[in-house]
Short mmCIF file of C-alpha atoms in Angstrom, two decimals:
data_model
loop_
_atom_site.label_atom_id
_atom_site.label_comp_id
_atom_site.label_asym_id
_atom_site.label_seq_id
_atom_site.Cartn_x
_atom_site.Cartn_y
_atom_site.Cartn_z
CA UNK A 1 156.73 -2.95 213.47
CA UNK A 2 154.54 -5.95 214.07
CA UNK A 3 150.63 -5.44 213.42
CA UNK A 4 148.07 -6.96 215.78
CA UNK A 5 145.30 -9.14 214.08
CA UNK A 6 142.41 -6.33 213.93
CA UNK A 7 144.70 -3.80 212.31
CA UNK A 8 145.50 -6.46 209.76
CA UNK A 9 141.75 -7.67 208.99
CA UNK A 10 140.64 -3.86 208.54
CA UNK A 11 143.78 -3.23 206.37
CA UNK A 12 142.69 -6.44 204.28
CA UNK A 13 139.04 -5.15 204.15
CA UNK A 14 140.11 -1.45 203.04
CA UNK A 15 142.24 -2.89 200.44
CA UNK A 16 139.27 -5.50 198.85
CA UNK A 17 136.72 -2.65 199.12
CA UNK A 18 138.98 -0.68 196.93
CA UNK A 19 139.48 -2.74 194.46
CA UNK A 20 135.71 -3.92 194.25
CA UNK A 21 134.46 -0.33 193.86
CA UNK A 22 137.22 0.58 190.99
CA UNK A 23 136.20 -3.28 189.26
CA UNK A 24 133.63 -1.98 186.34
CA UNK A 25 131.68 -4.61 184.85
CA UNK A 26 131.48 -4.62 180.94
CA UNK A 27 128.26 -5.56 179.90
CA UNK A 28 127.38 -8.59 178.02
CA UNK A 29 124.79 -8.28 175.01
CA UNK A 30 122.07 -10.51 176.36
CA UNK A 31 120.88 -13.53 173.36
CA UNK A 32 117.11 -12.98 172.41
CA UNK A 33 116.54 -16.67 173.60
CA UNK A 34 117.88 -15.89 177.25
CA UNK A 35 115.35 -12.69 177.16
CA UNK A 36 112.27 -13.21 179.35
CA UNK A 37 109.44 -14.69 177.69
CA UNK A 38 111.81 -15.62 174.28
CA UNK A 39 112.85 -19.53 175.38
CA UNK A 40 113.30 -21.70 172.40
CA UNK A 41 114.15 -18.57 169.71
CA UNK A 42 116.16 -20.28 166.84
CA UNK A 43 116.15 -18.26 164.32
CA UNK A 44 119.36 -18.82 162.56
CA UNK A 45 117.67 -21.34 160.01
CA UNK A 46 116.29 -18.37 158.41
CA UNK A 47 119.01 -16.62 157.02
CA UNK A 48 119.01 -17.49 153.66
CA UNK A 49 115.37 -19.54 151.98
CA UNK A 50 116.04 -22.55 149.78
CA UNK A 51 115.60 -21.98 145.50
CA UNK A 52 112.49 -24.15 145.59
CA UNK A 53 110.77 -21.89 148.36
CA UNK A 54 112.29 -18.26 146.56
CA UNK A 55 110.83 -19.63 143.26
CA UNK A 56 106.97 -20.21 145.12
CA UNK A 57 107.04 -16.57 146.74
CA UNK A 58 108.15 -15.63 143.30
CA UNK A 59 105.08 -16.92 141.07
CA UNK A 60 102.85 -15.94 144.02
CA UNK A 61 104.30 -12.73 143.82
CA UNK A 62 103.76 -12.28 140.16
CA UNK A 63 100.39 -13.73 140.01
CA UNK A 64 99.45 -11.18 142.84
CA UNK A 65 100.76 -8.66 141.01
CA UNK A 66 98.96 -9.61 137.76
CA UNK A 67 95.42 -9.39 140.00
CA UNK A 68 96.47 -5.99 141.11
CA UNK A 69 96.80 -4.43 137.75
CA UNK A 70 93.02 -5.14 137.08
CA UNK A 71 92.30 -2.74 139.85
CA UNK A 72 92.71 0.39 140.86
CA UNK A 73 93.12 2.12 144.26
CA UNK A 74 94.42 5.37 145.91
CA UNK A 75 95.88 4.17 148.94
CA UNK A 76 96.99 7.05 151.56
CA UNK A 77 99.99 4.56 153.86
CA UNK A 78 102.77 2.49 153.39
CA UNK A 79 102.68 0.46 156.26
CA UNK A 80 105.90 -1.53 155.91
CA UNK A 81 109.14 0.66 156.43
CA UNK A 82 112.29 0.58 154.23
CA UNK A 83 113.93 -2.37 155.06
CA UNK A 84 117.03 -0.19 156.05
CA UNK A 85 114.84 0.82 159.15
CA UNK A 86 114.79 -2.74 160.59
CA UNK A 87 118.82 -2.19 161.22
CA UNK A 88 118.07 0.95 163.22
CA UNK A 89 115.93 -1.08 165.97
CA UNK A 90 117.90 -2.41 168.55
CA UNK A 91 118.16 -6.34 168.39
CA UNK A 92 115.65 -7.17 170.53
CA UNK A 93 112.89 -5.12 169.03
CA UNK A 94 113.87 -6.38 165.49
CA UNK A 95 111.98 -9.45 165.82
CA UNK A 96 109.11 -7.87 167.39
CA UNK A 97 109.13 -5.29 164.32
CA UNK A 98 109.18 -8.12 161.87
CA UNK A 99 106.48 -10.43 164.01
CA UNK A 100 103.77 -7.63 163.49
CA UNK A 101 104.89 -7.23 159.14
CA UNK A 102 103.75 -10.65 159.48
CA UNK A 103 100.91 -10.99 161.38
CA UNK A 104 99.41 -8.32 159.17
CA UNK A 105 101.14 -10.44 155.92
CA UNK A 106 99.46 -13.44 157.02
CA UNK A 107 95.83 -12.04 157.68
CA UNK A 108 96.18 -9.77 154.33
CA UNK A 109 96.87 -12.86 151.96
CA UNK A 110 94.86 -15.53 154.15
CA UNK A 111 91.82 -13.47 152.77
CA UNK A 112 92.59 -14.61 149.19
CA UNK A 113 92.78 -18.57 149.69
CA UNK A 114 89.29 -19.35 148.29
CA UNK A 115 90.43 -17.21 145.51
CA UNK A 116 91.81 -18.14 141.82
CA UNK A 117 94.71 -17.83 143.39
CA UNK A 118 94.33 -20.32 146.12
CA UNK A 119 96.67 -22.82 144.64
CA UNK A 120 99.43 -20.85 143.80
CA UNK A 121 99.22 -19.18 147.64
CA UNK A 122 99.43 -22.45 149.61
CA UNK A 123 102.83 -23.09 149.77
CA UNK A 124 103.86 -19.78 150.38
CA UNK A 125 101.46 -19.34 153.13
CA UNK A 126 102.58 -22.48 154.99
CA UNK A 127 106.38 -21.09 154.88
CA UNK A 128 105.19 -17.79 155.80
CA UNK A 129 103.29 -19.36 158.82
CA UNK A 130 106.14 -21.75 159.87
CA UNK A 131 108.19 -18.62 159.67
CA UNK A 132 105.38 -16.66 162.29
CA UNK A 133 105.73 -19.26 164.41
CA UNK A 134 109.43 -19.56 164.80
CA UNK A 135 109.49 -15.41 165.25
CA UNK A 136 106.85 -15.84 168.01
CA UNK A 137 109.24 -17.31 170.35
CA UNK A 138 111.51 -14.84 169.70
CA UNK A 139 109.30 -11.94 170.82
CA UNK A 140 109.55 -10.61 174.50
CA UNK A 141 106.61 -10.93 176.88
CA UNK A 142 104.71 -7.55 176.78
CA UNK A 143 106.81 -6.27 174.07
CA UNK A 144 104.50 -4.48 172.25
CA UNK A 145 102.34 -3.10 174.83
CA UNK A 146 103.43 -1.07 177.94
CA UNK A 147 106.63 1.12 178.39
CA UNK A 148 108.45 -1.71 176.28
CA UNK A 149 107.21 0.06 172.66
CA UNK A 150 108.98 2.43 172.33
CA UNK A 151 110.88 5.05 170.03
CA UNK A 152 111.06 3.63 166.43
CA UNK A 153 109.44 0.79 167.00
CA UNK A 154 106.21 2.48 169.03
CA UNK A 155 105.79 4.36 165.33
CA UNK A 156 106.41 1.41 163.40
CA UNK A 157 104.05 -0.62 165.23
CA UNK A 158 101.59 2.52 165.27
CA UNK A 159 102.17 2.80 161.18
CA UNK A 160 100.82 -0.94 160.67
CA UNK A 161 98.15 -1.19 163.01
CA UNK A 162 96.76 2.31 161.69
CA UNK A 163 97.54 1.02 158.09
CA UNK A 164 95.36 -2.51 158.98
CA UNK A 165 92.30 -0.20 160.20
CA UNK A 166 92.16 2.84 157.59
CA UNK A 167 93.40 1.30 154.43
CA UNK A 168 91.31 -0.87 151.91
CA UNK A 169 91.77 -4.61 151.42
CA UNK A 170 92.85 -3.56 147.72
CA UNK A 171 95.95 -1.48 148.98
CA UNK A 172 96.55 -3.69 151.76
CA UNK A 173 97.24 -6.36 149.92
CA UNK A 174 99.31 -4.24 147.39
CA UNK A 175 101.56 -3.39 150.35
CA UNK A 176 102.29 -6.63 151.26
CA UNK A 177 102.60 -7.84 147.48
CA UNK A 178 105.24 -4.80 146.95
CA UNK A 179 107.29 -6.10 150.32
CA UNK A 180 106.72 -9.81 150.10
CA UNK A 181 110.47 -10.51 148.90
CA UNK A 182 112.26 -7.64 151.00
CA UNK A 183 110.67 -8.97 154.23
CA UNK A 184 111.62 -12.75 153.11
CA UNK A 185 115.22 -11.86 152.08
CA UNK A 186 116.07 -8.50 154.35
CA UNK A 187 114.00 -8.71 157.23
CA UNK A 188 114.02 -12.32 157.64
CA UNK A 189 117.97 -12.60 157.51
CA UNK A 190 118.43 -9.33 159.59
CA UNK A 191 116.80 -10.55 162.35
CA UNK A 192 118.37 -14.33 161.86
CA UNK A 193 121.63 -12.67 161.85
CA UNK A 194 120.79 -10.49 165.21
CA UNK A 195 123.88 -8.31 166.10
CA UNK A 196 125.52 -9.45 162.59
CA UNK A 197 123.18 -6.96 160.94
CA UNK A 198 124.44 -3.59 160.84
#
């Protein structure tokens, strides 16, 4: 039986439609530097620190620490999460999560340059800020404002920026003395590592 050309076309189309409606597409995780508003995120570099910059957060760390014992203060919020939190975000918000530690990091310890401590700070607090500037890239347009925050990451966000306005300086900067190395070895290389870190 011979078929005549529009019996054959509609027979073609029936049989394409078919298979393009059963075709499911498996969807591709999308790379934080192809995310709107992320070009130029390389954040790779930051997986591990070199000795000579561990050793600088360290005596900064300890010298901090040494100021802190002199005082004493009752401090109500922990503003920085356990690190095992950051692997519960999804990849996108990780950096976003970290990019607010810190912001609030930065502004905490940039209080104390003029201080004794001064000297020992300045090297850790041009890493910290070459570090702040890499993670910027990597953080959405809008990502922390808007329907974007949201879940974990609306209360983690919440938890520091309440933290920033109802806690003293004193217990501010205790927080951030008490998380400088898990955000610089943890955070850092969880969010270098992106869907690595699980």
């Amino acid at each position: 039986m011979k078929l005549d050309v529009a019996t054959g076309c509609r027979l073609v189309l029936l049989l394409l439609t078919s298979v393009l409606t059963s075709t499911v597409a498996v969807p591709v995780p999308t790379p934080l530097r192809t995310l709107p508003g992320t070009r130029g995120c390389h954040m790779s570099q930051f997986q591990s620190l070199s000795p000579q910059e561990l050793k600088a957060f360290k005596r900064a760390k300890d010298a901090l620490e040494e100021s802190l014992l002199l005082k004493s203060c009752s401090c109500s919020s922990h503003p920085f999460p356990k690190a095992r939190d950051l692997r519960r975000l999804q990849v996108w918000e990780r950096p976003v999560a970290l990019e607010a530690e810190l912001a609030l990091m930065l502004k905490v310890l940039g209080t104390i340059v003029n201080s004794t401590l001064g000297d020992t700070l300045d090297q850790p607090l041009h890493t910290l800020h070459y570090i702040h500037s890499k993670l910027q890239a990597c953080v959405p347009a809008q990502a922390t404002t808007g329907s974007r925050a949201q879940g974990l990451l609306r209360q983690w966000l919440h938890r520091i920026h309440k933290a920033e306005k109802m806690e003293s300086h004193d217990c501010l900067l205790a927080s951030v003395t008490f998380n400088l190395f898990r955000l610089l070895t943890l955070d850092l290389k969880c969010v270098a590592s992106r869907d690595l870190c699980v």
